[in-house]
Short mmCIF file of C-alpha atoms in Angstrom, two decimals:
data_model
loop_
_atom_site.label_atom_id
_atom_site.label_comp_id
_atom_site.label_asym_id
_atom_site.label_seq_id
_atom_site.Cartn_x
_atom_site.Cartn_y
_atom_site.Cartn_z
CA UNK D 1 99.36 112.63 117.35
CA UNK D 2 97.41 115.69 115.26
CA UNK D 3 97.43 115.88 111.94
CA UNK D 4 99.95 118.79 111.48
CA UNK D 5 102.34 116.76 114.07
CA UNK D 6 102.27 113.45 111.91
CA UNK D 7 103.00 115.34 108.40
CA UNK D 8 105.77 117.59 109.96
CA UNK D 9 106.71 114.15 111.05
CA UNK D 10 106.74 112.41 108.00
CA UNK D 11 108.09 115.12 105.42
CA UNK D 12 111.66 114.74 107.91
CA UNK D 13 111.89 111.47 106.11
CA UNK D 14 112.36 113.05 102.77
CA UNK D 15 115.81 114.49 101.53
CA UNK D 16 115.60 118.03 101.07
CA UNK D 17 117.71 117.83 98.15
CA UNK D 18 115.10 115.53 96.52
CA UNK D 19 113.35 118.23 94.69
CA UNK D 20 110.03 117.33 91.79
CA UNK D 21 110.37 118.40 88.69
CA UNK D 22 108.54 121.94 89.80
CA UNK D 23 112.35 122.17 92.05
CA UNK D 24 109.24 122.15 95.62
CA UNK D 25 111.20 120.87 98.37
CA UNK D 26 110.17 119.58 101.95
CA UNK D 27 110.93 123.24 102.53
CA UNK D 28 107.61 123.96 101.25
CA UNK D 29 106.23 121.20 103.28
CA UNK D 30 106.53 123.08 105.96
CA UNK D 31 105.49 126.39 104.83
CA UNK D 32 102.65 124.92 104.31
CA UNK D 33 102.26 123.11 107.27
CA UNK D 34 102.44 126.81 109.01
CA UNK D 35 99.98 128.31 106.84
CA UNK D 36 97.38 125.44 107.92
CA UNK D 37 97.01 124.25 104.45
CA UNK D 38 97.35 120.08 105.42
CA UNK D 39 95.62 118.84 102.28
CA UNK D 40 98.40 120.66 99.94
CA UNK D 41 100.98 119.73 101.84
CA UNK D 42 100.00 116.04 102.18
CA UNK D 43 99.35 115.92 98.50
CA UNK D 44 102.87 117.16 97.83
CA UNK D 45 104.70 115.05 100.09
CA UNK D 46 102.96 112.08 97.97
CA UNK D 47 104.87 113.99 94.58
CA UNK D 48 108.10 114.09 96.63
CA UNK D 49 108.16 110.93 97.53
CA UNK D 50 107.13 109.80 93.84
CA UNK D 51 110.38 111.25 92.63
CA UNK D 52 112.75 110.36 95.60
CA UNK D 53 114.45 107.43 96.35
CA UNK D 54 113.15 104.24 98.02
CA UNK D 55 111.81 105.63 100.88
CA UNK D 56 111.14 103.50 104.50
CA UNK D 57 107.84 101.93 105.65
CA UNK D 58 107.61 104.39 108.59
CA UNK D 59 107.47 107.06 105.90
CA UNK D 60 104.15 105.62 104.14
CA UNK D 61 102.34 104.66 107.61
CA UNK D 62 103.27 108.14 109.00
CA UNK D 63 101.41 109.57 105.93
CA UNK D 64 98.57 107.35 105.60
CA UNK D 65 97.89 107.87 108.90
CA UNK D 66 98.08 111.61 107.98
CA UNK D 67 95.57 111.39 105.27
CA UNK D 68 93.01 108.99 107.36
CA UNK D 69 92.75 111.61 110.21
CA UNK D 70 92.10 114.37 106.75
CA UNK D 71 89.27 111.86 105.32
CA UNK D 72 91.51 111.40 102.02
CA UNK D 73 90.29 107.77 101.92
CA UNK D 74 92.26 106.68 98.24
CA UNK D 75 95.49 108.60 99.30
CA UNK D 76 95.72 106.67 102.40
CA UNK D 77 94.90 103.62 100.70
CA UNK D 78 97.94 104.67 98.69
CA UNK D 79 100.10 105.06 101.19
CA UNK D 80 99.27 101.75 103.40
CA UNK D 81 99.78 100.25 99.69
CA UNK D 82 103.50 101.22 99.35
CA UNK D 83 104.23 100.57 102.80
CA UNK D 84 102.73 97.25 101.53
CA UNK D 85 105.14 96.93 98.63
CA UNK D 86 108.39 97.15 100.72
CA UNK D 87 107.33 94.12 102.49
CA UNK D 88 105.98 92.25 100.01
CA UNK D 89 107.08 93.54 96.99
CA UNK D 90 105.59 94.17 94.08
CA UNK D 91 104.63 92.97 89.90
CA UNK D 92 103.87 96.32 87.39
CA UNK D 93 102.04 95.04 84.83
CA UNK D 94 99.97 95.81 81.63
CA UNK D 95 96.46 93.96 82.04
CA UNK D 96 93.59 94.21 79.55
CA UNK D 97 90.32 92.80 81.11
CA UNK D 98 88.29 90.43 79.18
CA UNK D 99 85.04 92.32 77.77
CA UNK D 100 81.81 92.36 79.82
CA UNK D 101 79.76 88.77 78.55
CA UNK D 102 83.43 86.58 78.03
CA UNK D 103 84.13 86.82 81.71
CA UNK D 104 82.07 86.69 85.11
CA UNK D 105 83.04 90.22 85.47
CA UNK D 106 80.54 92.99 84.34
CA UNK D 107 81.24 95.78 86.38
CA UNK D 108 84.40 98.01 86.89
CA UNK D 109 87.31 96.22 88.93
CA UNK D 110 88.23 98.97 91.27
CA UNK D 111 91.15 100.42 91.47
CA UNK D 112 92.41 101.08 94.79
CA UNK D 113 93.87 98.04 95.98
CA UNK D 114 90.46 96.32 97.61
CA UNK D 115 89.77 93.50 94.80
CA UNK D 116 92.47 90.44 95.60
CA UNK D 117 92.34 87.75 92.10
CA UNK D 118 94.31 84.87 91.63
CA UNK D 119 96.61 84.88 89.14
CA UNK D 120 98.28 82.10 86.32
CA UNK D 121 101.78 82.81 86.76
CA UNK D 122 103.15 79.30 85.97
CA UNK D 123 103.27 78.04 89.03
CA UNK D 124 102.74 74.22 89.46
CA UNK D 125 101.61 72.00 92.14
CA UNK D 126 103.39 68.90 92.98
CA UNK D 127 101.29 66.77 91.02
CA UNK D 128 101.88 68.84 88.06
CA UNK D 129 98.72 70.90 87.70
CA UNK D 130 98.59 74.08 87.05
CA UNK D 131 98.83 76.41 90.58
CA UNK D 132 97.43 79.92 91.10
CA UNK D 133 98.68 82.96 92.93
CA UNK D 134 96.99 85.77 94.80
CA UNK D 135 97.90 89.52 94.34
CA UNK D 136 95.86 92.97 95.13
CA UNK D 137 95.29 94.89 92.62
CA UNK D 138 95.83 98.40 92.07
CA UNK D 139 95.02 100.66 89.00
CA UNK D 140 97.30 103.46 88.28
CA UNK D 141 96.01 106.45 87.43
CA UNK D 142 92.39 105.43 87.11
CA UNK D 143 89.43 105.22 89.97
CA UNK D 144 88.51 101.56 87.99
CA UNK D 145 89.17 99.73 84.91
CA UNK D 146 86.40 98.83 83.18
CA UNK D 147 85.49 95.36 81.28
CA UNK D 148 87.26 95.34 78.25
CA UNK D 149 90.01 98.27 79.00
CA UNK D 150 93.12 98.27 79.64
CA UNK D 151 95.72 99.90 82.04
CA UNK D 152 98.93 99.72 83.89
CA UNK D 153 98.64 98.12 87.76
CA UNK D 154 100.40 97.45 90.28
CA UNK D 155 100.22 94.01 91.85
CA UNK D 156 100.95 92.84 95.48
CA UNK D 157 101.67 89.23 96.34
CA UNK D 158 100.12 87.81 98.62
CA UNK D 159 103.27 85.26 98.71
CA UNK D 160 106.40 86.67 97.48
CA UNK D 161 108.43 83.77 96.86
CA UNK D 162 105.77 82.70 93.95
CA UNK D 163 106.91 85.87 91.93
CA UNK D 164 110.35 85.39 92.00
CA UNK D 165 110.65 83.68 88.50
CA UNK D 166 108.60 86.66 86.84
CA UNK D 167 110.65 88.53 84.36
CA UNK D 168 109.80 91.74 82.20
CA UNK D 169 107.80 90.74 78.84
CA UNK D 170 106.25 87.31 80.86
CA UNK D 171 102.56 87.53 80.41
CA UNK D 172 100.31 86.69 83.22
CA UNK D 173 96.79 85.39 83.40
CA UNK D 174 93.73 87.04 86.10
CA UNK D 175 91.31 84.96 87.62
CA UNK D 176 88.39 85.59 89.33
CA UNK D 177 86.27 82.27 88.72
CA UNK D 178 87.24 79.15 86.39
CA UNK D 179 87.39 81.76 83.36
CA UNK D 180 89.97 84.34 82.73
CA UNK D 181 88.81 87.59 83.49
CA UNK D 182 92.16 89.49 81.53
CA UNK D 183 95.82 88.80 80.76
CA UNK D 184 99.09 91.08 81.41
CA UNK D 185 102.54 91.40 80.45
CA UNK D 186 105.18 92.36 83.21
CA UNK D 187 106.67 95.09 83.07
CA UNK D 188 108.97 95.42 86.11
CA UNK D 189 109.55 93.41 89.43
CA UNK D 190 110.56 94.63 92.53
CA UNK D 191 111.73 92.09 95.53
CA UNK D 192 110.38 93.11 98.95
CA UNK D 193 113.08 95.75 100.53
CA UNK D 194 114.33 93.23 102.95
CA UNK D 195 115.79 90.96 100.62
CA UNK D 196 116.85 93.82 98.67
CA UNK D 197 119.02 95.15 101.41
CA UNK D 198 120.36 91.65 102.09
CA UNK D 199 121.15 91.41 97.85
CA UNK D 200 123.64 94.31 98.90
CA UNK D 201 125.36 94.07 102.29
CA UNK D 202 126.14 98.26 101.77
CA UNK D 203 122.25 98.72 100.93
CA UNK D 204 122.79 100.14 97.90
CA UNK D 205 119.45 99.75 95.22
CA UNK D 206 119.83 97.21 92.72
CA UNK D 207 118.35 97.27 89.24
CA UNK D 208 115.01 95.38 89.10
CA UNK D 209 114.24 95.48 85.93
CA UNK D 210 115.55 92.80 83.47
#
């Protein structure tokens, strides 16, 4: 399928009536669609779907797909990501890395979802020792986060169950090596969409925060 096929294709997913902020519709999805301008409209399907409800997996694959054939390498990497996050769910934290010379880490930690630490979440292991947890990471709003800094990301577990306990305010501990590289403090958990729709035998969105 082309490229103007697969984003005509994925803007049907997305309510009309779900309007941003600017009140731009999938309406003007496809007026864009007809004027050939694919990056603009691919870039504001990504702000429709921001604001819209939970939206399906097929809806993120159709436009990552989309933005692979257009050679926007981070926007697809988005968009595989949240198709990610309904299956696995997913940890928004607040992490501040450990400055360059207290941690094995003296470069940037990317941002788009590529670097994969383990994480101190209080797990145990049946002896009783302390057990660690993988998760991608993914920076919001920033390219990388460099030693020392600090920003809001976006974590994806590798195995869901392990999360479960995590509450808002529960502070977390990145690994990388024997050392910690940073610490965060949850800020919201979301369960993967599956067991969300099970939570609810209508389907209707619980709150996951608290």
């Amino acid at each position: 399928m082309d490229l103007p096929a697969l984003l005509a294709s994925a803007s049907l997913l997305v309510p009309e009536e779900d309007a941003t902020e600017n009140d731009l519709t999938v309406r003007d999805v496809w007026d864009l669609l007809a004027g050939d301008e694919w990056e603009t409209a691919l870039c504001l399907l990504e702000e429709l779907a921001a604001d819209a409800g939970p939206l399906p997996a097929e809806f993120w694959n159709r436009l990552g797909e989309a933005a692979e054939q257009y050679g926007l390498g981070r926007s697809a990497a988005w968009c595989h990501w949240r198709s990610a996050e309904l299956r696995n769910g997913m940890v928004r934290a607040r992490l501040t890395l450990r400055p360059a010379g207290e941690s094995r880490r003296t470069t940037p930690v990317p941002g788009a979802g590529v670097l994969r630490p383990l994480w101190d979440i209080g797990g145990r292991s049946p002896a009783g020792d302390r057990a660690v947890s993988i998760a991608a990471l993914w920076v919001e709003g920033l390219p990388r986060l460099e030693p020392g800094g600090s920003a809001t990301v976006r974590l994806l577990p590798l195995t869901p169950a392990h999360w479960d306990h995590l509450r808002p305010g529960t502070r977390i501990t990145m690994y990388e090596d024997s050392t910690p590289a940073g610490t965060a403090v949850v800020l919201e958990v979301r369960p993967p969409a599956q067991r969300r729709l099970c939570d609810d035998p209508l389907g209707n969105e619980p709150s996951t925060k608290g």
